[in-house]
Coordinates of C-alpha atoms and ligand atoms in Angstrom, one line a residue:
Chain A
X221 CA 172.7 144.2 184.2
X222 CA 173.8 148.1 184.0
X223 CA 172.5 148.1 187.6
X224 CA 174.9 145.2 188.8
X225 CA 177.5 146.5 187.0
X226 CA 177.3 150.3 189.0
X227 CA 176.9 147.9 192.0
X228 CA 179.7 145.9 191.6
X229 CA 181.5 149.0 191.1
X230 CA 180.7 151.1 193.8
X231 CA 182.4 147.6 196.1
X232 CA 185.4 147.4 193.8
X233 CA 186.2 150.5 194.8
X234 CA 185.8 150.3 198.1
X235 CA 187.5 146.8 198.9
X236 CA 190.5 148.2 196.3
X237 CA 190.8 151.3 198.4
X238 CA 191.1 149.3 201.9
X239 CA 193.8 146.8 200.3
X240 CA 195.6 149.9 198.9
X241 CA 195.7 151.5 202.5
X242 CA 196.3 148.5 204.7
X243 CA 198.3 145.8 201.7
X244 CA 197.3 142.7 204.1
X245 CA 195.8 139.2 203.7
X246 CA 192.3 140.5 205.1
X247 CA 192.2 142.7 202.0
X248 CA 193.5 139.7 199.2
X249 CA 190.9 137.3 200.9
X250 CA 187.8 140.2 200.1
X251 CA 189.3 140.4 196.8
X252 CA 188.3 136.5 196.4
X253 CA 185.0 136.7 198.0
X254 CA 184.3 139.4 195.4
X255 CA 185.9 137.4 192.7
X256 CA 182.8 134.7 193.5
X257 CA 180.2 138.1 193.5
X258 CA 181.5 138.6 190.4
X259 CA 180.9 135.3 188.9
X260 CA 177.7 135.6 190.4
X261 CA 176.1 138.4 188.5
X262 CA 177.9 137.8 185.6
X263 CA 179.9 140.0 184.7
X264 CA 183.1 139.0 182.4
X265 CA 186.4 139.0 182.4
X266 CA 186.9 142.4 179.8
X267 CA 184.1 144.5 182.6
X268 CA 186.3 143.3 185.5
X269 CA 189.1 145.0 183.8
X270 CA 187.2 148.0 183.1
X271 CA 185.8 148.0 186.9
X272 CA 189.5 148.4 187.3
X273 CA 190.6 151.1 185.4
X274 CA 187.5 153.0 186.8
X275 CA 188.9 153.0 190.2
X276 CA 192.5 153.6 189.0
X277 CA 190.7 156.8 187.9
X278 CA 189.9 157.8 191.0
X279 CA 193.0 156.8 193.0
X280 CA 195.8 157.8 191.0
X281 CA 194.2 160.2 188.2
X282 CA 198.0 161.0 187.2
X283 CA 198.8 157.8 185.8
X284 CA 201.3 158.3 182.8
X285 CA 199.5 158.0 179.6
X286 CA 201.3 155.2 178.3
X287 CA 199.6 153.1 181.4
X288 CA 195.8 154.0 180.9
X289 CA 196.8 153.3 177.2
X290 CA 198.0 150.0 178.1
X291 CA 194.6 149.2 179.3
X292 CA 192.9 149.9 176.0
X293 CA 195.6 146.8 174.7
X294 CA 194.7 144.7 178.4
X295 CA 190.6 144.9 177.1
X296 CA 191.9 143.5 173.7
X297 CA 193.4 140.5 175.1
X298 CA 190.5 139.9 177.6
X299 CA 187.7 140.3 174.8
X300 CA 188.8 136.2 174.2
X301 CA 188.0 134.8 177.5
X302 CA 184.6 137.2 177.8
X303 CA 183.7 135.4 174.1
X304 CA 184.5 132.4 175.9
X305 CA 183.1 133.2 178.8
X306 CA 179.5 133.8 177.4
X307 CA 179.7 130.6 175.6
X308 CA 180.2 128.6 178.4
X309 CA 177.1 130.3 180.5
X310 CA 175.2 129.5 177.6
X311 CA 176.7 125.4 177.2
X312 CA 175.9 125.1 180.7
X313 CA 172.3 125.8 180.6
X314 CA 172.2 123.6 177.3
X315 CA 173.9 120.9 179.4
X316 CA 171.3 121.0 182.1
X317 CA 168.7 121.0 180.0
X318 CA 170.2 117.8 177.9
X319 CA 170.9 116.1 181.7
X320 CA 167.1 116.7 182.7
X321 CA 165.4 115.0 179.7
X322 CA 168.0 112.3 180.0
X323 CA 166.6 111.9 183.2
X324 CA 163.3 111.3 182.1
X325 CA 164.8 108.9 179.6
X326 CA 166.3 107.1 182.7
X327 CA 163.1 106.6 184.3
X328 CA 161.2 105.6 181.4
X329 CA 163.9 103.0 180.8
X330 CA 163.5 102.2 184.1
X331 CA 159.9 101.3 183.8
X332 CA 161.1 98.4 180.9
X333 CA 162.4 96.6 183.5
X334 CA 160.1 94.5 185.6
X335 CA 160.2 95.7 189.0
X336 CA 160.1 92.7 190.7
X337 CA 161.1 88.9 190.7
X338 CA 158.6 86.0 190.3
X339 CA 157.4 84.7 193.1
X340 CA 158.4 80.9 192.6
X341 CA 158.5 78.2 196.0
X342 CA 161.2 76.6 194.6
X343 CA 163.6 79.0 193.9
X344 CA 165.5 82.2 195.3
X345 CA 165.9 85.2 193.0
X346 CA 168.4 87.7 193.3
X347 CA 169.2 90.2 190.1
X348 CA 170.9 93.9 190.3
X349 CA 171.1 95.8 187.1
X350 CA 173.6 99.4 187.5
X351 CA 174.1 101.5 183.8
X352 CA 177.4 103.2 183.9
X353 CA 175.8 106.3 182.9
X354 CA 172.1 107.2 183.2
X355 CA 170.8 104.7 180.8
X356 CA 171.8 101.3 180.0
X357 CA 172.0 99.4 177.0
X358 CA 171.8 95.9 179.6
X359 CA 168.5 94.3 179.9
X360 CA 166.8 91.3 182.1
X361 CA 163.3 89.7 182.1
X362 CA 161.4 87.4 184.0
X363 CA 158.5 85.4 183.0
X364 CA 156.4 82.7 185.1
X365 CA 154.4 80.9 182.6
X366 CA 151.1 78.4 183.4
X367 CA 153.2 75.6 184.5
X368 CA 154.9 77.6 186.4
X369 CA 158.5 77.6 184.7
X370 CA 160.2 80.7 184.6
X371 CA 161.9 81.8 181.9
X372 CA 164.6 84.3 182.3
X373 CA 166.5 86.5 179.8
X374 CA 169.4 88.9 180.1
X375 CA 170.6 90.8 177.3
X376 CA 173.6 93.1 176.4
X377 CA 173.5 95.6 173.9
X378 CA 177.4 96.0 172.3
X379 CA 177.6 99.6 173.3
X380 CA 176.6 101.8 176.2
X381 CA 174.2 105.3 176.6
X382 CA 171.6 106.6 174.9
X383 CA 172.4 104.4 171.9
X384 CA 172.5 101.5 173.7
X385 CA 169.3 102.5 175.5
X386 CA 167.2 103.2 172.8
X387 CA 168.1 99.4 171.1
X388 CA 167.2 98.4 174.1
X389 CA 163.8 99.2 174.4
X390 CA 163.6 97.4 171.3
X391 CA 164.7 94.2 173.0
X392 CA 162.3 95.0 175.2
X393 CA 159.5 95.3 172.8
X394 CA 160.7 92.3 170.5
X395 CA 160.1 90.5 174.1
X396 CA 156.8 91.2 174.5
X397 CA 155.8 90.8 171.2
X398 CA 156.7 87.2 171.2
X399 CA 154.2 84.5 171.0
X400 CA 152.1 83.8 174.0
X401 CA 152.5 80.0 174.7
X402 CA 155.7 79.3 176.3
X403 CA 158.5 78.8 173.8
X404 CA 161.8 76.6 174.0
X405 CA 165.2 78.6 174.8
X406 CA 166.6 77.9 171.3
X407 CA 163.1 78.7 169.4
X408 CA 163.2 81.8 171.5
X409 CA 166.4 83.3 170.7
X410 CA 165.3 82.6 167.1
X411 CA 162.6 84.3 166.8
X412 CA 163.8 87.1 168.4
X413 CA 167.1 87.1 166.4
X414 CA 164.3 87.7 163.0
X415 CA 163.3 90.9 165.2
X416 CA 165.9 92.4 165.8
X417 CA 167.6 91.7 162.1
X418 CA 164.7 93.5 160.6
X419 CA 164.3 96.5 163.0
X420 CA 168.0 97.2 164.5
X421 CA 170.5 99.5 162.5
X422 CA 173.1 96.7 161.0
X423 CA 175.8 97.9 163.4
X424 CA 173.9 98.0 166.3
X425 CA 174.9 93.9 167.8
X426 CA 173.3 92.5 170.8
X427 CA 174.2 89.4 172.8
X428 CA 171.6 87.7 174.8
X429 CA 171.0 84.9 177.0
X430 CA 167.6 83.0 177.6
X431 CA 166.9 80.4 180.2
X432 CA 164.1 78.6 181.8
X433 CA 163.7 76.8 184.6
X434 CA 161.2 74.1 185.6
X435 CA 160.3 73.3 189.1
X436 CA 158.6 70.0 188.4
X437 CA 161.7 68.9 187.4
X438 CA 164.7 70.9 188.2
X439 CA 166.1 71.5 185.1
X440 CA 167.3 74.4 183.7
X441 CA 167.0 75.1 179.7
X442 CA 169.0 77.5 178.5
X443 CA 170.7 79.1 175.0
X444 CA 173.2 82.0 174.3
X445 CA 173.1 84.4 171.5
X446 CA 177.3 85.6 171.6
X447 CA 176.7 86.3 175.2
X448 CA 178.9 86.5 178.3
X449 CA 179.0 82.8 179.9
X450 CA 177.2 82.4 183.5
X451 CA 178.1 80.1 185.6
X452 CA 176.5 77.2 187.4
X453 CA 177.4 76.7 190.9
X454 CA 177.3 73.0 192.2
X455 CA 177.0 72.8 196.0
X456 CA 177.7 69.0 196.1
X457 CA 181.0 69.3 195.4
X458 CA 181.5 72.9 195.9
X459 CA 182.2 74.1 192.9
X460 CA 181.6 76.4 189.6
X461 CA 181.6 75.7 186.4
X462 CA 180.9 77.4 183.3
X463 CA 177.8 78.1 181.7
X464 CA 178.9 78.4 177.8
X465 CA 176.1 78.2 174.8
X466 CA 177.2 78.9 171.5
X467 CA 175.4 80.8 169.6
X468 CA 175.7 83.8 167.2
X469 CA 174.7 87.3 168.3
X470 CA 171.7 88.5 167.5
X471 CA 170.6 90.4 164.4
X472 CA 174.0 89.1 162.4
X473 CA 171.8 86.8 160.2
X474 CA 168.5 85.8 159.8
X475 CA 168.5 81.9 160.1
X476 CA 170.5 81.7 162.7
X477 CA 169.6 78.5 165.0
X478 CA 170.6 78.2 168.3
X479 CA 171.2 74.9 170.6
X480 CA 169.6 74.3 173.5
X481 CA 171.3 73.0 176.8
X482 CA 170.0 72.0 180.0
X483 CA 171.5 71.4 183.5
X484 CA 169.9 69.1 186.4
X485 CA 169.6 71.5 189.3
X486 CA 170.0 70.2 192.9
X487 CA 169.1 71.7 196.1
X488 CA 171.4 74.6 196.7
X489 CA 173.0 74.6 193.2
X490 CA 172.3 78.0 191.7
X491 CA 172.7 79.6 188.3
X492 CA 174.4 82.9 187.9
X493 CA 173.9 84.6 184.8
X494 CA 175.8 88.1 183.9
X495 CA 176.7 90.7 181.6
X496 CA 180.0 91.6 180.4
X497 CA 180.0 94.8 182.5
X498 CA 180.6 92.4 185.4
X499 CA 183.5 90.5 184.1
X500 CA 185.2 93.8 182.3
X501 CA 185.4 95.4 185.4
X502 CA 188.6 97.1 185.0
X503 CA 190.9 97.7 187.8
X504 CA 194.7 99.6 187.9
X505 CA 195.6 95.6 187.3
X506 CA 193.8 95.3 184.8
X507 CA 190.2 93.3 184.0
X508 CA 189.6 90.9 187.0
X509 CA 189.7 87.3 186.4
X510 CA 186.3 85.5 185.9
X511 CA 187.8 82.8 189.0
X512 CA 188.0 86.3 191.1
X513 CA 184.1 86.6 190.0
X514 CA 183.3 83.1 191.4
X515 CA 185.6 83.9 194.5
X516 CA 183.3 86.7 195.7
X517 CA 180.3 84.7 195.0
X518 CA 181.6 82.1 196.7
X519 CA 182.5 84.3 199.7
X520 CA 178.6 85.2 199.8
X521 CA 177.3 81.8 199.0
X522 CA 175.3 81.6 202.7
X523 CA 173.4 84.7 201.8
X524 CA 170.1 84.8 200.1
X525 CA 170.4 85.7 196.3
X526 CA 169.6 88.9 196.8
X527 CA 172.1 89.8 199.2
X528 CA 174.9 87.9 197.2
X529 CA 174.3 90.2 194.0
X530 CA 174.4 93.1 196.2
X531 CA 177.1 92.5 197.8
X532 CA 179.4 91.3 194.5
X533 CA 178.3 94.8 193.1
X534 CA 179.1 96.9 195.7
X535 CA 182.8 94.7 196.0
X536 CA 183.4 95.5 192.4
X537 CA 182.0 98.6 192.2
X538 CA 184.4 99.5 194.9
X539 CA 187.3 98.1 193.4
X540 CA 186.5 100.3 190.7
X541 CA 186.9 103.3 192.6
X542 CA 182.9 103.6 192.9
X543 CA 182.8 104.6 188.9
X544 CA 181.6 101.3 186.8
X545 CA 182.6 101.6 182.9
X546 CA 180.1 99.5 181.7
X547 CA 176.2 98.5 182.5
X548 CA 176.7 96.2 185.3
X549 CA 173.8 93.3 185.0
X550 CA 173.8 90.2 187.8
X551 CA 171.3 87.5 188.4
X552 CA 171.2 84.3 190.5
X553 CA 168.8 82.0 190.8
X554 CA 169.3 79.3 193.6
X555 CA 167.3 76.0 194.0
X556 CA 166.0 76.0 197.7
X557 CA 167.3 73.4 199.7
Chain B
X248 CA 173.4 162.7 162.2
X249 CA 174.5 160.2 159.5
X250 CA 177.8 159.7 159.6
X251 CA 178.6 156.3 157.4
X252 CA 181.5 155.1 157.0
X253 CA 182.0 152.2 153.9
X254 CA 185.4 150.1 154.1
X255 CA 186.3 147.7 151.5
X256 CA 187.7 144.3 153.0
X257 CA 190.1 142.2 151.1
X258 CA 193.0 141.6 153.1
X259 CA 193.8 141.6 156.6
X260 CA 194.7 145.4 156.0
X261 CA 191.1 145.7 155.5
X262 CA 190.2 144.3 158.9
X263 CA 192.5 146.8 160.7
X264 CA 191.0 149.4 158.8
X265 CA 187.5 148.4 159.6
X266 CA 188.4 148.4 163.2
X267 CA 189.8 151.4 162.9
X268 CA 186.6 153.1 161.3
X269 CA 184.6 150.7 164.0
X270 CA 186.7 152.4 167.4
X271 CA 186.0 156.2 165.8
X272 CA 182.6 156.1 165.4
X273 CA 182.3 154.0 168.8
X274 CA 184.4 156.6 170.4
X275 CA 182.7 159.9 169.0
X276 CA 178.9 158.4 169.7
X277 CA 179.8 157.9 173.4
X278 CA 180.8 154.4 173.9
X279 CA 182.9 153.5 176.7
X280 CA 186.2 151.5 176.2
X281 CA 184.6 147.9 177.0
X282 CA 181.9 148.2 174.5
X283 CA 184.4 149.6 172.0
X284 CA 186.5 147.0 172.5
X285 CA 182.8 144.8 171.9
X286 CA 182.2 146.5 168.6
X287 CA 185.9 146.7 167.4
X288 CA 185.9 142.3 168.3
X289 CA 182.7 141.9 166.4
X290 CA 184.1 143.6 163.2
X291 CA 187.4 141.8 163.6
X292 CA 185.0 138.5 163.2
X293 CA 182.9 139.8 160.5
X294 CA 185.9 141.0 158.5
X295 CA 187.8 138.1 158.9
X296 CA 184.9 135.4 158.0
X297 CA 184.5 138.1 154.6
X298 CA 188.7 137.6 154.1
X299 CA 188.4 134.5 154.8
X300 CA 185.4 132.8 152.6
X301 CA 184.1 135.6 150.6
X302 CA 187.6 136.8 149.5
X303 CA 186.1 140.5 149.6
X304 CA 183.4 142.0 150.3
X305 CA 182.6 145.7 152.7
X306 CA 181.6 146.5 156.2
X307 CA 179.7 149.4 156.6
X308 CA 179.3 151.4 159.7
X309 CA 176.6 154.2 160.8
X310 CA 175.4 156.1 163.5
X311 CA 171.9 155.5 164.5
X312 CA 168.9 156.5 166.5
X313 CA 165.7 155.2 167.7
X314 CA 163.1 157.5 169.2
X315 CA 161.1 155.5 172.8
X316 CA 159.3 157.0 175.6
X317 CA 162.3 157.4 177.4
X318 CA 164.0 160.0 174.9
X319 CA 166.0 159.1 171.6
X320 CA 168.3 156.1 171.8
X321 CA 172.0 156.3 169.6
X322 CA 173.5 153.3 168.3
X323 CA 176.0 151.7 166.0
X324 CA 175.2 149.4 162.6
X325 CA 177.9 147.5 160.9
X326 CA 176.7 145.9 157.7
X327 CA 179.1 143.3 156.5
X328 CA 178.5 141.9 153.2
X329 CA 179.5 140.4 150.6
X330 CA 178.9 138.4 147.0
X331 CA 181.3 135.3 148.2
X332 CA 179.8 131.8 148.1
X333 CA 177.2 132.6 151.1
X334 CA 176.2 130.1 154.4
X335 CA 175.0 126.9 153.4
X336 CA 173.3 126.3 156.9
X337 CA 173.0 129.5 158.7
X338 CA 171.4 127.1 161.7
X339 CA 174.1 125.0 162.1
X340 CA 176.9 128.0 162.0
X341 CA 174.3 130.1 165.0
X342 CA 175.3 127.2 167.3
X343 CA 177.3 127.1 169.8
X344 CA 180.4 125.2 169.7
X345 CA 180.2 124.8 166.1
X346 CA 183.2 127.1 164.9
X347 CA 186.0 125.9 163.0
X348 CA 188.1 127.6 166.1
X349 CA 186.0 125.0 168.5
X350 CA 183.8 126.4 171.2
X351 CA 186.2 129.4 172.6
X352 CA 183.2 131.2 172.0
X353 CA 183.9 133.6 169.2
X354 CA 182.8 133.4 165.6
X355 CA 179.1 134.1 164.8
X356 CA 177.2 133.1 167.8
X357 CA 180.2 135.4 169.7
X358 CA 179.5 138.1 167.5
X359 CA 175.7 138.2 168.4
X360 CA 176.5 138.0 172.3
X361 CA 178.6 140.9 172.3
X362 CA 175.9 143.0 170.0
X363 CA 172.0 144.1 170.8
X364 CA 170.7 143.2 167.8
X365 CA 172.2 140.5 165.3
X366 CA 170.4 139.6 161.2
X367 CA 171.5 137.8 159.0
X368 CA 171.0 137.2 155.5
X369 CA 172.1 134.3 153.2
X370 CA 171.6 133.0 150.1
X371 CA 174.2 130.1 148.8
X372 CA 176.0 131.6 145.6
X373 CA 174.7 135.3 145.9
X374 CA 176.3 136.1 148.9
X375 CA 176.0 137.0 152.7
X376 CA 175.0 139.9 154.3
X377 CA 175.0 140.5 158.0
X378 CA 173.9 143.2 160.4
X379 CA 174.0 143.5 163.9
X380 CA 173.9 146.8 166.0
X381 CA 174.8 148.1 169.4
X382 CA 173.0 150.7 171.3
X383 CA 174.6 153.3 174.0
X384 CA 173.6 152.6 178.1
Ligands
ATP639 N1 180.8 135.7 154.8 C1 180.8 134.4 154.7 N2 180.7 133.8 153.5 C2 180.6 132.4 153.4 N3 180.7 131.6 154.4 C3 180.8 132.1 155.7 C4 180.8 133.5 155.8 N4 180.9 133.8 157.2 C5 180.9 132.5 157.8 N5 180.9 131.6 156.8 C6 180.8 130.1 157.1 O1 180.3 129.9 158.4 C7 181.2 129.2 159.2 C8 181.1 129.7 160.6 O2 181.7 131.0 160.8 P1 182.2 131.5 162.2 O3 182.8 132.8 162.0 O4 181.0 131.3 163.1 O5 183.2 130.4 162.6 P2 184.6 130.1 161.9 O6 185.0 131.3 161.0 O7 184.5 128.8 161.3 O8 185.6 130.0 163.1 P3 186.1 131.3 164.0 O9 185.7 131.0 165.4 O10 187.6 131.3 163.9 O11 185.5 132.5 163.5 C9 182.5 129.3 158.6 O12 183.3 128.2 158.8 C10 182.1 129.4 157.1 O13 182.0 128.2 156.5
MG640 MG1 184.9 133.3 161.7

């Protein structure tokens, strides 16, 4: 530190000297490069001051007394931004240390979510999940059970970050603690509803949405804990409509029951299911509208699932100026044609 | 050499005074202006928290010296203490950012940047006593 500090003096002088003798740009622009040196080896604001004086020393030792006295006052008011100055070295390392273990957060969270999509003849998966920050409070599941339906969740914690995050590895764990056999949407949602009422912190609200599709017979079953509707996209007659379930959100009360719906599902129809991060997209003009949603599907409707998803993210994410607000959760299933 | 000098703090005339007593010993022990300017800064905050929630209380300054291989070391010791209502969590006050004056760095995590050697004793009711101590380059 004392070392740097002779250092950085020995140059101050120097690069003060030249500008003194020549007063030109060459010698401003060496002042700025050093400004960075500075920086560099830490020295603060009240030492630059002092690295000042030292050379006024030398230069112009015959300085009125009221100047060099004036200096003693200049330390004074720079003692401020050196507190500050320290503090914020020391908040930065803090910070980096807090983004590295959120990191590791992220990819544990990461590891909740399955990493792939079932495999099913019938049907063509796409899903994209973005968090806003590094961890999301959005969740999604899969499930292929033995005769070969597949159920699917998504799930919304009210909420985003760490918070959110660490609820929703409780989802995650309420999930797979469920019985084995395969259970109705509605029976589902209930049970998991008694999970979450007993274990989450009363504030904490999540919405979910849990279908389950079977091949045999090309229905879809489906019921909605508060959550965002999906949509179901009819290729017959080219159109969407909405995919609505009424339902309370989960962990509000204990006994709450949930209806079940279904849907026949016809060659090419497909069922998109979301989380509010896709619909609250906010823009200058405001949220976009959910027919804007069905638009951009639309607009992608000949590519396979996986593409559609990808694209509608990256068309909103754009929109957004490439900075999402909320945990951004998309999935489509499509009956092959 | 023991030159100790004891100022009674309460009211910002104390503070000035303490400062004052702070910059002369700094001054006669050697210690450039920066590092005076350190010292002077870290009584200012001392003082001020004693003003402020002890109502009174002292700050004592010395001389010091150590003796290490590479010759005897001099230093300053303020003491600042006080019988006032003392620090009900001295861990959360030590962190950064925590200051009433929000995170510009000063109060006591400021003081024990800008000294060598920063203690601090506390006990809720009795009182608060705090030394910290700056040795020469
Ligand atoms: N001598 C003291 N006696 C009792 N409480 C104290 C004393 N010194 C500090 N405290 C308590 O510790 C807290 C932190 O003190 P510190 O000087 O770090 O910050 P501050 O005084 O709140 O803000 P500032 O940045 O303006 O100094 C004070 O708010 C006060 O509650
Ligand atoms: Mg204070």
């Amino acid at each position: 530190m004392a070392d740097s500090y002779r250092l950085m003096q020995e140059q101050y002088v120097k690069i003060l000297k030249t500008y003194l003798e020549d007063k030109n740009e060459i010698g401003l622009y060496q002042a700025q490069q050093f400004s960075k040196k500075v920086l560099e080896n830490q020295i603060s604001p009240e030492e630059v001051v002092s690295l000042h004086i030292e050379a006024l020393e030398q230069f112009y030792p015959d300085l009125p007394q009221g100047a060099w006295d004036s200096f003693d006052f200049l330390i004074e008011i720079m003692m401020g931004y050196g507190m500050a100055y320290r503090e914020h070295q020391i908040l930065r390392d803090k910070q980096k240390e807090l983004e590295s273990e959120i990191n590791v957060a992220a990819n544990m969270q990461q590891t909740f979510l399955p990493d792939e999509v079932p495999d099913v003849e019938e049907l063509d998966i796409g899903v994209i999940s973005v968090p806003a920050s590094k961890m999301s409070g959005d969740y999604y599941h899969f499930v292929k059970d033995n005769n070969g339906c597949v159920g699917v969740a998504i799930a919304d914690i009210i909420g985003k970050g760490v918070p959110a995050a660490l609820c929703m590895s409780m989802i995650k764990y309420g999930m797979d603690s469920l019985p084995e056999q395969r259970l109705q949407p509605g029976a589902l949602l209930e049970n998991l509803n008694r999970v979450v009422e007993q274990n989450v912190a009363s504030n904490m609200f999540i919405t979910m949405m849990y279908g389950s599709y079977d091949p045999r017979v090309h229905h879809f079953y489906y019921s909605g804990a508060g959550h965002e509707p999906g949509f179901f996209y009819n290729r017959a007659e080219d159109t969407f409509e909405e995919l609505y379930a009424k339902g309370l959100v989960l962990g509000l009360n204990r006994d709450t029951q949930f209806r079940e719906y279904h849907k026949k599902i016809e060659p090419g129809d497909f069922i998109v299911l979301l989380s509010d991060g896709v619909t609250e997209c906010r823009t200058a003009e405001g949220f976009i509208e959910r027919e804007e949603l069905t638009r951009l599907i639309h607009q992608y409707s000949d590519l396979s699932a996986q593409e559609i998803v990808n694209n509608v993210f990256y068309q909103l994410e754009k929109l957004q100026g490439f900075s999402l607000r909320d945990d951004f959760s998309l999935i489509i299933l499509r009956r092959k044609v | 050499m023991s030159v100790q000098s004891n100022v009674e703090v309460h009211s910002e005339w104390g503070i000035v005074s303490a400062r004052q007593a702070g910059r002369n010993l700094a001054k006669e022990l050697g210690f450039g202006g920066v590092d005076q300017a350190r010292i002077t800064t870290a009584i200012s905050e001392l003082a001020r928290n004693i003003y402020l929630y002890a109502e009174k209380g002292e700050i004592v300054l010395e001389g010091i010296e150590k003796k290490e291989a590479g010759g005897v070391h001099r230093g300053l010791r303020i003491v600042a203490k006080d019988q006032g209502p003392g620090i009900k969590s001295v861990r959360e006050v030590m962190e950064d950012g925590y200051t009433t004056s929000g995170g510009l760095g000063a109060g006591l995590p400021g003081v024990k940047r800008l000294m060598d050697e920063f203690d601090i004793d506390s006990i809720t009711g009795e009182g608060t006593v705090i030394t910290v101590v700056k040795w020469l380059r």
